[in-house]
Coordinates of C-alpha atoms in Angstrom, one line a residue:
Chain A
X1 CA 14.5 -11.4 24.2
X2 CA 15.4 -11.0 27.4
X3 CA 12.5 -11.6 30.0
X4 CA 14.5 -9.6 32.8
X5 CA 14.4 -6.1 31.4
X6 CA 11.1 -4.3 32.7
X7 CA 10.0 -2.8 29.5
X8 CA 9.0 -6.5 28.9
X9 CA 7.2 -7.6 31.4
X10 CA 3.6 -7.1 29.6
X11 CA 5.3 -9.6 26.7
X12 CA 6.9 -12.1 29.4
X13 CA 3.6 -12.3 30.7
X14 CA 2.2 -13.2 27.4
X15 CA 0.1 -16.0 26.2
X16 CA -0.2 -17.8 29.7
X17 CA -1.9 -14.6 31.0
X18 CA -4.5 -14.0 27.6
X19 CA -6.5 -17.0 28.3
X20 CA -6.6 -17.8 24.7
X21 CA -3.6 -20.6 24.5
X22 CA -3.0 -21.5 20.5
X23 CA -5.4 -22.2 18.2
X24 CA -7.9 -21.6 20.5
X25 CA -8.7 -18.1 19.3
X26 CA -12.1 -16.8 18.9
X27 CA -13.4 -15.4 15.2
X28 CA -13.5 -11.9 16.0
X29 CA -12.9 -9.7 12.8
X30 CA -15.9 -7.5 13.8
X31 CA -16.9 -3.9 12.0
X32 CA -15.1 -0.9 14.0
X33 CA -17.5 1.6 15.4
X34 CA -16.1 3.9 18.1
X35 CA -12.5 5.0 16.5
X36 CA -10.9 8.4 17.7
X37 CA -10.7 9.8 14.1
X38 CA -12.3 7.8 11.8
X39 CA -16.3 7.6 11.1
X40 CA -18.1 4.7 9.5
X41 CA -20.9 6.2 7.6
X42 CA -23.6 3.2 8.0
X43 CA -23.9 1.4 4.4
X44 CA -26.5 -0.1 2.4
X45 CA -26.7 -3.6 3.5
X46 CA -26.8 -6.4 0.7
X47 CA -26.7 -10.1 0.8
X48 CA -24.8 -12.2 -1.6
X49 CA -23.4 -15.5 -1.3
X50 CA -20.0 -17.4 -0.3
X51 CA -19.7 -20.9 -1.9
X52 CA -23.5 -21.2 -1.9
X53 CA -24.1 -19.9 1.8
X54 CA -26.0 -16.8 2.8
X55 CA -23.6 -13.8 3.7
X56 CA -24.3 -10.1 4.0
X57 CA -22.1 -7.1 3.4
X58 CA -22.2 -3.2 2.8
X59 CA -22.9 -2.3 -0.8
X60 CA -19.8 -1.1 -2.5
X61 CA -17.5 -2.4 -0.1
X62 CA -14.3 -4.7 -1.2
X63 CA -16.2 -8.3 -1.4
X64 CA -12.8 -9.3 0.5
X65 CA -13.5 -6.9 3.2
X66 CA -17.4 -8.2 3.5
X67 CA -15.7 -11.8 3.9
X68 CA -13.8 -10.9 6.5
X69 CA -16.2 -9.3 8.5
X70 CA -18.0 -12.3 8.3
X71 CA -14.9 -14.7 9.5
X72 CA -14.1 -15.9 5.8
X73 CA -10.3 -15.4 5.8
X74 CA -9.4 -18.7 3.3
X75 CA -10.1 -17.2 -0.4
X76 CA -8.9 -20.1 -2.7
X77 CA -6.3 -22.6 -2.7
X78 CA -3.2 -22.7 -4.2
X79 CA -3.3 -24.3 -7.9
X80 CA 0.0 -26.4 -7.3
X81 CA 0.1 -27.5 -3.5
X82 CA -3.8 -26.7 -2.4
X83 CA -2.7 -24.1 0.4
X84 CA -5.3 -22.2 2.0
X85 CA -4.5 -18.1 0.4
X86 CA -6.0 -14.8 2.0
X87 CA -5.7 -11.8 0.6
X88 CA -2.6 -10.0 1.4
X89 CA -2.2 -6.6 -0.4
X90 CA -5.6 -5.5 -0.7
X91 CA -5.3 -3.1 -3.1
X92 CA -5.3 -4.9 -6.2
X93 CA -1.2 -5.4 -6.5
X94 CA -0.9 -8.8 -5.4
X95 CA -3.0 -11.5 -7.1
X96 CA -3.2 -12.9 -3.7
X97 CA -7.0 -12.8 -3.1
X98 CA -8.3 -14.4 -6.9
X99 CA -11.7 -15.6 -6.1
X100 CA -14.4 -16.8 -9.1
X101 CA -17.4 -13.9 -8.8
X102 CA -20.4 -14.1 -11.2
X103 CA -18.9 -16.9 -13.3
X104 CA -16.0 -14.8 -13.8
X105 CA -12.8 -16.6 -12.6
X106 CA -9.5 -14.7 -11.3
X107 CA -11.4 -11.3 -9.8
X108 CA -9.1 -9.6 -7.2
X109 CA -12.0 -9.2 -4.6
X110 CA -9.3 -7.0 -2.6
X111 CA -10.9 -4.2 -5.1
X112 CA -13.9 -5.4 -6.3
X113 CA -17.4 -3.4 -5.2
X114 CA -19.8 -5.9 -3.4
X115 CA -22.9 -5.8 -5.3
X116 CA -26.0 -7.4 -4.1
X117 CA -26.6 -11.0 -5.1
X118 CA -23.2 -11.7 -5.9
X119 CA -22.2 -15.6 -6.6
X120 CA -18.6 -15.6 -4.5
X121 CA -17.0 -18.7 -5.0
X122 CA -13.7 -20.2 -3.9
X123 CA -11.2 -20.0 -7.3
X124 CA -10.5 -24.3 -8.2
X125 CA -7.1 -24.5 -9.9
X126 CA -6.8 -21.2 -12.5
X127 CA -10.3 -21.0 -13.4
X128 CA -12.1 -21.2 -15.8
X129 CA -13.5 -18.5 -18.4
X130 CA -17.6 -18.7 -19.1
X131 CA -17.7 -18.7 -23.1
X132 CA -21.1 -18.0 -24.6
Chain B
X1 CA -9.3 8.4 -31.0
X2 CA -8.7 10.9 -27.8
X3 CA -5.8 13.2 -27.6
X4 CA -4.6 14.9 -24.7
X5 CA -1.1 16.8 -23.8
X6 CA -0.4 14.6 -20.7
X7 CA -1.9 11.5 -19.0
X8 CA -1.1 11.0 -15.7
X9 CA -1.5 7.6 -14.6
X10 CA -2.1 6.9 -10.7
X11 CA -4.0 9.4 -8.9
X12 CA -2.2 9.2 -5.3
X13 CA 0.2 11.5 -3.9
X14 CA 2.5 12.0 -6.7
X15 CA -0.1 11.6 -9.8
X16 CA -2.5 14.5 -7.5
X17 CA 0.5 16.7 -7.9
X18 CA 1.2 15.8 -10.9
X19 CA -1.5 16.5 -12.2
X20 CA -2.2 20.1 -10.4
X21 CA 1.3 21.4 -12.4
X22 CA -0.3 20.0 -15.5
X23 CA -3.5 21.6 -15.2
X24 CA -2.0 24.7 -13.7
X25 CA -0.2 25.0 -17.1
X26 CA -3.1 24.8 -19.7
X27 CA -2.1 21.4 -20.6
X28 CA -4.9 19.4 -21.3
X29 CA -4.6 16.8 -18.9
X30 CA -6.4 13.0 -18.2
X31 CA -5.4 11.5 -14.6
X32 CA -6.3 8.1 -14.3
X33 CA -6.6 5.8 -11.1
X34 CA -7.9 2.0 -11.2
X35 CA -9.7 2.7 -8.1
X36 CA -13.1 4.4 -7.5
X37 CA -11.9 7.2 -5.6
X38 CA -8.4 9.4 -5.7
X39 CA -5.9 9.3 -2.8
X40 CA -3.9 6.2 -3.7
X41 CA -2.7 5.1 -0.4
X42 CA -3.6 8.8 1.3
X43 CA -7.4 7.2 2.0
X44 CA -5.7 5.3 5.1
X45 CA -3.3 7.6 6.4
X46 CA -5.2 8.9 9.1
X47 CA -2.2 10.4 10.9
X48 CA -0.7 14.0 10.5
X49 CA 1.9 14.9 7.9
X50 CA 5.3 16.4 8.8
X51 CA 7.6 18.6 7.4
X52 CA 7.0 22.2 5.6
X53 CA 3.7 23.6 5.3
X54 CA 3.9 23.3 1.6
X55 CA 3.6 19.6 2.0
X56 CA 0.7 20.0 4.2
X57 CA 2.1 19.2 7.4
X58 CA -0.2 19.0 10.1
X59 CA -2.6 17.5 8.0
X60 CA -4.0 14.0 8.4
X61 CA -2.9 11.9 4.9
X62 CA -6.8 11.6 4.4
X63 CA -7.9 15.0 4.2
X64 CA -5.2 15.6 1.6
X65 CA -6.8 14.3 -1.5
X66 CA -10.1 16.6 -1.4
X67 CA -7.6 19.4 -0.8
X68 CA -6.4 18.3 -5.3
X69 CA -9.3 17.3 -5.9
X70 CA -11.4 20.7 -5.0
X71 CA -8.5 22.5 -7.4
X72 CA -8.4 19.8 -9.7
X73 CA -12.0 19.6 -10.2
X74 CA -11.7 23.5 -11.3
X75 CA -9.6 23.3 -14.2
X76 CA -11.7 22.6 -17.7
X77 CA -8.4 21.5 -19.2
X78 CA -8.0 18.4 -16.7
X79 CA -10.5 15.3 -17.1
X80 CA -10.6 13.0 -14.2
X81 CA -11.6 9.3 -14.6
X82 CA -11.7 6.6 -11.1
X83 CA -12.1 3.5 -11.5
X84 CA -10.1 2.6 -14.8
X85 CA -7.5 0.7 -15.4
X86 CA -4.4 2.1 -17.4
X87 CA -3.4 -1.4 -18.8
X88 CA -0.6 -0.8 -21.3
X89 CA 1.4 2.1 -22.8
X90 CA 2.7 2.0 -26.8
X91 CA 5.5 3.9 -26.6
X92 CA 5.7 3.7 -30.7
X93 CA 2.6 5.8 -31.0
X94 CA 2.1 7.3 -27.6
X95 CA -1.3 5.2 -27.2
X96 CA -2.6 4.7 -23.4
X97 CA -4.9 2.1 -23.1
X98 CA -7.5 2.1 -20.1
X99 CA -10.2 -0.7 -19.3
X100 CA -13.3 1.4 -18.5
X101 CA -16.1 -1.3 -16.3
X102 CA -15.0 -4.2 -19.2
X103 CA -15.1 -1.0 -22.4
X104 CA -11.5 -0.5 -24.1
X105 CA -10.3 2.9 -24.5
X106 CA -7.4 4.2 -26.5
X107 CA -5.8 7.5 -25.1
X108 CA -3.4 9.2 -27.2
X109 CA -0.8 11.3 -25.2
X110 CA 2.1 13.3 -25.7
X111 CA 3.4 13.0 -22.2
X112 CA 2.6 10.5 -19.8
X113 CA 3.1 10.7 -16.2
X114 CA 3.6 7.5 -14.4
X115 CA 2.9 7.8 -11.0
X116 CA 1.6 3.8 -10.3
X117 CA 3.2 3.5 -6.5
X118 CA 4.8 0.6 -4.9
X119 CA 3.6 -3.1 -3.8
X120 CA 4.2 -4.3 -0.2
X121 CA 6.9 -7.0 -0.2
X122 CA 6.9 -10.6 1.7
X123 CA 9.6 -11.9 3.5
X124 CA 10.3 -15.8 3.3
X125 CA 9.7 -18.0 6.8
X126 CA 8.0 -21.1 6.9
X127 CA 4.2 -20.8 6.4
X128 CA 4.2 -17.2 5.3
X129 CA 1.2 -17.5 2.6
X130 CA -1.1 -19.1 5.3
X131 CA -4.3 -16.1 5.5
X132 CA -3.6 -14.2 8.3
X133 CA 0.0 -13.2 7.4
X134 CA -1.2 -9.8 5.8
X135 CA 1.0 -6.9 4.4
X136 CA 0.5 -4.1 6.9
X137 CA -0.7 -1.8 4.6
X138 CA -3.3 -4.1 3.4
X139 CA -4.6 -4.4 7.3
X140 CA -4.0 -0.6 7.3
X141 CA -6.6 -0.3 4.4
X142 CA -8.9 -3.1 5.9
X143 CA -9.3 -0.7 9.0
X144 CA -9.1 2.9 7.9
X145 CA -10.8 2.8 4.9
X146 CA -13.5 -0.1 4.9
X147 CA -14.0 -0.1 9.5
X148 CA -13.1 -3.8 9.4
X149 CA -11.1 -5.3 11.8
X150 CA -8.4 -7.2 11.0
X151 CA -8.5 -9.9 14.3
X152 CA -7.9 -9.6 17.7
X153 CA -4.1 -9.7 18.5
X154 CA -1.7 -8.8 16.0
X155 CA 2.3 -9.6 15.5
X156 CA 3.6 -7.1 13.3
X157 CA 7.3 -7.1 11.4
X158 CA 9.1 -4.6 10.9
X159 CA 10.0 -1.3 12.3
X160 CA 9.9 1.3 9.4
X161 CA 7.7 3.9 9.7
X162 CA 4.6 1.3 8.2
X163 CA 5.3 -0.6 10.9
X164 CA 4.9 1.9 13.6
X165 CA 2.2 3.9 12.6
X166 CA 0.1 0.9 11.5
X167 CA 0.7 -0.6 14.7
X168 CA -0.7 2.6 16.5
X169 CA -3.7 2.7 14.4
X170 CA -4.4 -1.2 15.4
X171 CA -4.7 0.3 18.5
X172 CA -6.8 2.5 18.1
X173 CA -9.0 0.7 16.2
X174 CA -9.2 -1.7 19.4
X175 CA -6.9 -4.5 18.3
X176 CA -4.2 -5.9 20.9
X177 CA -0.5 -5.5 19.1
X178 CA 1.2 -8.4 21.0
X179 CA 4.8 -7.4 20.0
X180 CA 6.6 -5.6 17.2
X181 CA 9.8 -7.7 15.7
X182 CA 13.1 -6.3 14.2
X183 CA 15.6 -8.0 12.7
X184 CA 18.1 -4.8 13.2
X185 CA 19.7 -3.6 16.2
X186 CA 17.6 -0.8 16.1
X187 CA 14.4 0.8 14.7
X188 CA 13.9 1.5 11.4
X189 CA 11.0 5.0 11.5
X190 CA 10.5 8.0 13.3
X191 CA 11.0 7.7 17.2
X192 CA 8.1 9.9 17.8
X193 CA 6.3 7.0 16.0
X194 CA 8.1 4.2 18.0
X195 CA 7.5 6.5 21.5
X196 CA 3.6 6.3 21.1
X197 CA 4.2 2.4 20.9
X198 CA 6.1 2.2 24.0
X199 CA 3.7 4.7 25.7
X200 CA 0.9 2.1 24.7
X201 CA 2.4 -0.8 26.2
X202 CA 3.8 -3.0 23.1
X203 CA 7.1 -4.3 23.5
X204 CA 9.5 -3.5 20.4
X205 CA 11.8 -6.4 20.2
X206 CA 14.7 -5.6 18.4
X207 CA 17.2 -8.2 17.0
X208 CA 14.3 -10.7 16.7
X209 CA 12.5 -12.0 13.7
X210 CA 9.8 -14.4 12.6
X211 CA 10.6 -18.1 12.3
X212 CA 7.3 -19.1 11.0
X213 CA 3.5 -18.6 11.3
X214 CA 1.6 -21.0 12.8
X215 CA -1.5 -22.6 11.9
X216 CA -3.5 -24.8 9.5
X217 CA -5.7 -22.9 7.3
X218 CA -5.4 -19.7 8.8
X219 CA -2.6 -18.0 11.4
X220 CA -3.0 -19.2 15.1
X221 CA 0.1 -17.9 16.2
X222 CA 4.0 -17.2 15.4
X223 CA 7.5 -18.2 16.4
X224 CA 10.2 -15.2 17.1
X225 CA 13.1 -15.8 17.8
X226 CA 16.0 -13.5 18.5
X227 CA 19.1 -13.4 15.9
X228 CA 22.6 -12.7 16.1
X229 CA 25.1 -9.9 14.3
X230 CA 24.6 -11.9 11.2
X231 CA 21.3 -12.4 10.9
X232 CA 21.2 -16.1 12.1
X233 CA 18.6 -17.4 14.2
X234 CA 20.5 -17.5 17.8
X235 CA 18.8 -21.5 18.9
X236 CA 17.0 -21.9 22.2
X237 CA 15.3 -18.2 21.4
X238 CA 12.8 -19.2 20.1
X239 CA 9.3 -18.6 21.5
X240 CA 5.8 -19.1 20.5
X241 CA 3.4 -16.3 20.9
X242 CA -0.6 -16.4 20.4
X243 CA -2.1 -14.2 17.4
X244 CA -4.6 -14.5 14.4
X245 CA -2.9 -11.8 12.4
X246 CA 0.9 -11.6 11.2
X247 CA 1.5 -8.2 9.7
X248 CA 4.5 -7.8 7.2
X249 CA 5.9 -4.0 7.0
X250 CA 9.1 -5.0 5.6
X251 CA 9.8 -2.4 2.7
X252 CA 8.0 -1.8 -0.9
X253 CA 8.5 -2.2 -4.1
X254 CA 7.9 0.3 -6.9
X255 CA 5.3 -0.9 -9.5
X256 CA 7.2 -0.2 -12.9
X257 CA 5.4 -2.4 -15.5
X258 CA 3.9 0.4 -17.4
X259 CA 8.4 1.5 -17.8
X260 CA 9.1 -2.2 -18.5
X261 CA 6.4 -1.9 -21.1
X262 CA 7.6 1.8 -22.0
X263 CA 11.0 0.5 -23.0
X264 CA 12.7 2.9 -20.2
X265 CA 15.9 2.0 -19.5
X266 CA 15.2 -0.3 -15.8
X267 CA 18.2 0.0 -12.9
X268 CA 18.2 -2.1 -9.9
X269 CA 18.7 0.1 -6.9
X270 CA 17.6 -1.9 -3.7
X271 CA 17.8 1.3 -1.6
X272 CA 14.8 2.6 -3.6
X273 CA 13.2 -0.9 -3.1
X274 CA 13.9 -2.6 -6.8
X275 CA 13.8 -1.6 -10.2
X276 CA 13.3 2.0 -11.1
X277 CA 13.6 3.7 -14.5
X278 CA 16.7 5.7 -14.9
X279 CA 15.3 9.6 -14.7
X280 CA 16.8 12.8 -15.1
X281 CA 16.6 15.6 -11.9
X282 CA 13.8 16.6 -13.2
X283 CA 12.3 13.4 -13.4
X284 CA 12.0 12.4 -16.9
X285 CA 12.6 8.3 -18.1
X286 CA 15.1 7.4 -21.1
X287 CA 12.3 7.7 -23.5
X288 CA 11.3 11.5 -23.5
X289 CA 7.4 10.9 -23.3
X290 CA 7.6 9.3 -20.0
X291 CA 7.8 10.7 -16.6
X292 CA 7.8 9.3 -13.3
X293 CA 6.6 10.7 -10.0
X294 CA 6.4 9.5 -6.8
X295 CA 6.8 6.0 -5.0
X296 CA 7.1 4.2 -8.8
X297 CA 10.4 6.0 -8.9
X298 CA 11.8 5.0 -5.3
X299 CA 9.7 4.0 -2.1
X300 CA 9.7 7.2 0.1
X301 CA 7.2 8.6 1.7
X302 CA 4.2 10.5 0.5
X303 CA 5.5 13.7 1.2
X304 CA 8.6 13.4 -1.4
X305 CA 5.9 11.9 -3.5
X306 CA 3.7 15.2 -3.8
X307 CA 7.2 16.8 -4.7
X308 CA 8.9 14.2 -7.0
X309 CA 5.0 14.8 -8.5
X310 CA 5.1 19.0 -9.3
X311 CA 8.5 18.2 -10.2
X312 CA 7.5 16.0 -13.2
X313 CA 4.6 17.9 -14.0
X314 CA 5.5 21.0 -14.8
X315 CA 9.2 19.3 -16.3
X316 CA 6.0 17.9 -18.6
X317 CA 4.6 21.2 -19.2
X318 CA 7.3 22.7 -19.6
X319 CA 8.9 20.1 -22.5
X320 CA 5.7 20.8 -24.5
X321 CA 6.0 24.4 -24.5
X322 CA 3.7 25.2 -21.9
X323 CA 4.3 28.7 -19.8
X324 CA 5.0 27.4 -16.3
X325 CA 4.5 30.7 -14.0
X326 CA 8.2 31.0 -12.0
X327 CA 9.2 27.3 -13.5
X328 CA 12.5 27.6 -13.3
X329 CA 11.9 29.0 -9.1
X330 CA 9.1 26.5 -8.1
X331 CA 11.9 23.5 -9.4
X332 CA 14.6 24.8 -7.8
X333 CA 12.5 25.3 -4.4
X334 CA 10.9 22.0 -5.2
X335 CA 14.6 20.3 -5.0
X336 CA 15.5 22.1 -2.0
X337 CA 12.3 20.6 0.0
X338 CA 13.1 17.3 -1.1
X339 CA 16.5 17.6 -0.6
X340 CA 15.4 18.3 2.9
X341 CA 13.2 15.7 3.5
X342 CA 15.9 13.4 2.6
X343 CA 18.8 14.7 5.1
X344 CA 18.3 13.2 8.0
X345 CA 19.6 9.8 8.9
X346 CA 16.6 7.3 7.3
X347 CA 17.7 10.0 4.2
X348 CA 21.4 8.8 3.6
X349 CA 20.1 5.4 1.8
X350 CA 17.5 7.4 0.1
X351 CA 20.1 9.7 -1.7
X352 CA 22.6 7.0 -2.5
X353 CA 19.8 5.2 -4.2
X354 CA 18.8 8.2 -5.7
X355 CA 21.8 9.2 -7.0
X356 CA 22.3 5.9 -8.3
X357 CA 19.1 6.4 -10.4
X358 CA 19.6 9.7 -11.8
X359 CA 21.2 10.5 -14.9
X360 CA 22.9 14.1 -15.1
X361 CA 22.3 16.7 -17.7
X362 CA 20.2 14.6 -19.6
X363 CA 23.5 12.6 -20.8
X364 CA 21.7 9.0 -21.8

């Protein structure tokens, strides 16, 4: 890029100017509230849990999205190598975001309604189905 | 077992239109969609539509689906279902089967619609799956549809029209867009799009890509770097920058499983972004009970989507001896719309793909 053009001069600036230098970033995936078109209705507020800890959410919403409002962005790990995976479609194409919900392993959370008391727990290997 | 005329499978853009010929028709009609609400990817386009007002332009994407649905909702021939999944398609005996909250249902159909969209695509640099690295539609939906947000400063790739407009919308929704990357010379979408950018403040770096994503378990920043004419990283340009989110808008793919499944004859026509089933101009597959509409049958736009849609359905209609009021008019104006769409510049690779895809005169 190059650094004398003006056009650039916000980017040049860049990281030395936000305060924030790498890996230093704050958790910050926050609910939106004043957005010049959009309007989020308030939601019924449930609780349900992440890997055995206390977490609340709006009822109905993807359980992904009531993760990341609460700063959980690592969803499982890979079966193979153990690397941290998010979610990455979010609409149910991917098979990025498996998590084990109720018992039941492999749930796309991307698309699945938060209901309260929900178990949410981080997928180990493939899973593993609960037979009766 | 159930019987219907035509199922329409995917209730977005295409399957909404789709479906509207059917019904229009007196076909008896199912449409289908896995989610719990219609729209397919409408429910986060929050900007206005261009083109002709026949394709609602000057409408925001959003508003679009209650505008079907009202009509939709009308006809006693058309049954609605949200929420189920369409999970396979006999194409010896015409049976649909759809997963209803964990029930099995078999749906026989005469015609089937398939209208399933596309899938964002990755693109392969060093540390791509940490979380973080999100497709920009998914970031898209995680803002306009569930009024999360995403992070705090955002890389995106990619300079297509996803890229632009999702970028804007990060904005609005209060998210810093630190810089947008494009491996081309120049931008891929709409310069109205890419003006707004500018206007905002976020440099558009063009003939730059991402290196790789930094961080441990989730992204703490990104190297770009800037490439040369053949795509090679040019060394020594290569610069970290701060960010907690690394957005991918770097094409689609069309979701064609239910045609795999379908036995349709499959062509690969990377201008349409992958496999697509071979169709005629009126947009029916190899095997006669299967049409397809809309982004499963070339990534586009929604707008060609909504055509390629009323295209297939009353082609449908039409093959089961339905009366089609002014068929034969409504195609031919139907063609000319999206032959419009498709003639400006971003169009050329469109039609070429297009053309690559179609068979003539129904000679299979």
């Amino acid at each position: 890029m190059s650094v004398e053009n003006p056009l650039y001069s916000h980017f040049a600036q860049g990281r030395e100017d936000s305060g924030r230098p790498l890996g230093r970033l704050r958790p910050n995936a926050v609910r939106l509230k004043d957005h010049p078109i959009l309007e989020f209705p308030a939601g019924r507020e449930v609780e349900f849990t992440f890997d055995g800890k206390e977490i609340k959410g709006i009822e109905g919403e993807p359980i992904a999205a009531a993760l990341h409002a609460a700063g959980v962005t690592v969803l499982r790990h890979s079966p193979a190598l153990g690397r941290a995976r998010g979610f990455f479609c979010a609409i149910g194409a991917c098979s990025s975001c498996l998590m084990t919900v109720d018992g039941v392993p492999n749930v796309r959370v991307c698309t699945e309604p938060l209901k309260q008391g929900m178990v949410v727990e981080t997928q180990k290997g493939h899973g593993h189905l609960p037979i009766d | 077992m159930r019987e219907v005329d035509i199922a329409v499978i995917g209730a977005g853009p295409a399957g909404l239109a789709a479906a509207l010929a059917c019904g229009e028709s007196g076909a008896t009609t199912l449409l289908v969609d896995y989610m719990d609400a219609p729209g397919g990817q409408l429910i986060k386009q929050t900007h206005k539509f261009f083109g002709s007002e026949r394709q609602f332009a000057g409408t925001r994407g959003i508003q679009i689906p209650d505008i079907f649905i009202s009509r939709l909702s009308k006809m006693p021939n058309v049954q609605l279902m949200w929420g189920v999944n369409a999970s396979g398609y006999y194409a010896d005996s015409g049976v649909l089967t759809l997963e209803d909250g964990g029930k099995f249902i078999k749906v026989k159909a005469k015609r089937v619609i398939i209208a399933t969209g596309a899938a964002e695509k990755a693109l392969a640099f060093e540390n791509n799956d940490l979380p973080g690295v999100y497709g920009a539609g998914a970031v898209q939906t995680l803002m306009n549809v569930h009024g999360v947000k995403p992070g705090d400063r955002v890389l995106m790739v990619g300079s297509g029209n996803i890229g632009l407009i999702v970028s804007y919308q990060l904005i609005q929704a209060h998210v810093e867009v630190i810089a947008l990357v494009e491996a081309a010379r120049c931008i891929g979408g709409y310069l109205v799009h890419a003006a707004k950018l500018r206007r905002a403040g976020v440099p558009i770096l063009t003939s730059h890509t991402i290196v790789r994503a930094l961080g441990e378990e989730t992204v703490r920043g990104a190297v770009v770097a800037q490439v040369d004419q053949s795509w090679q990283v040019k060394p020594g340009s290569e610069r970290e920058m701060a960010c907690d989110v690394i957005c991918l808008a770097v094409g689609l793919t069309p979701l064609v499983d239910m045609m795999w499944q379908a036995g349709c004859e499959m062509r690969y026509v990377p201008a349409l972004g992958g496999h697509v089933p071979a169709r005629d101009e009126n947009m029916r597959a190899s095997n006669p009970a299967v049409y397809v509409a809309g982004d499963a049958g070339g990534v586009e736009e929604a707008s060609s989507a909504m055509i390629s849609g009323e295209i297939a359905g009353i082609s449908a209609a039409k093959s089961l001896g339905f009366e089609v009021q002014g068929a034969e008019a409504r195609l031919g104006q139907l063609k000319a719309d999206l032959a419009a769409i498709r003639s400006g510049p971003t169009g050329e690779k469109i039609c070429a793909g297009v053309k690559c895809a179609t068979v003539c005169g129904g000679e299979w």
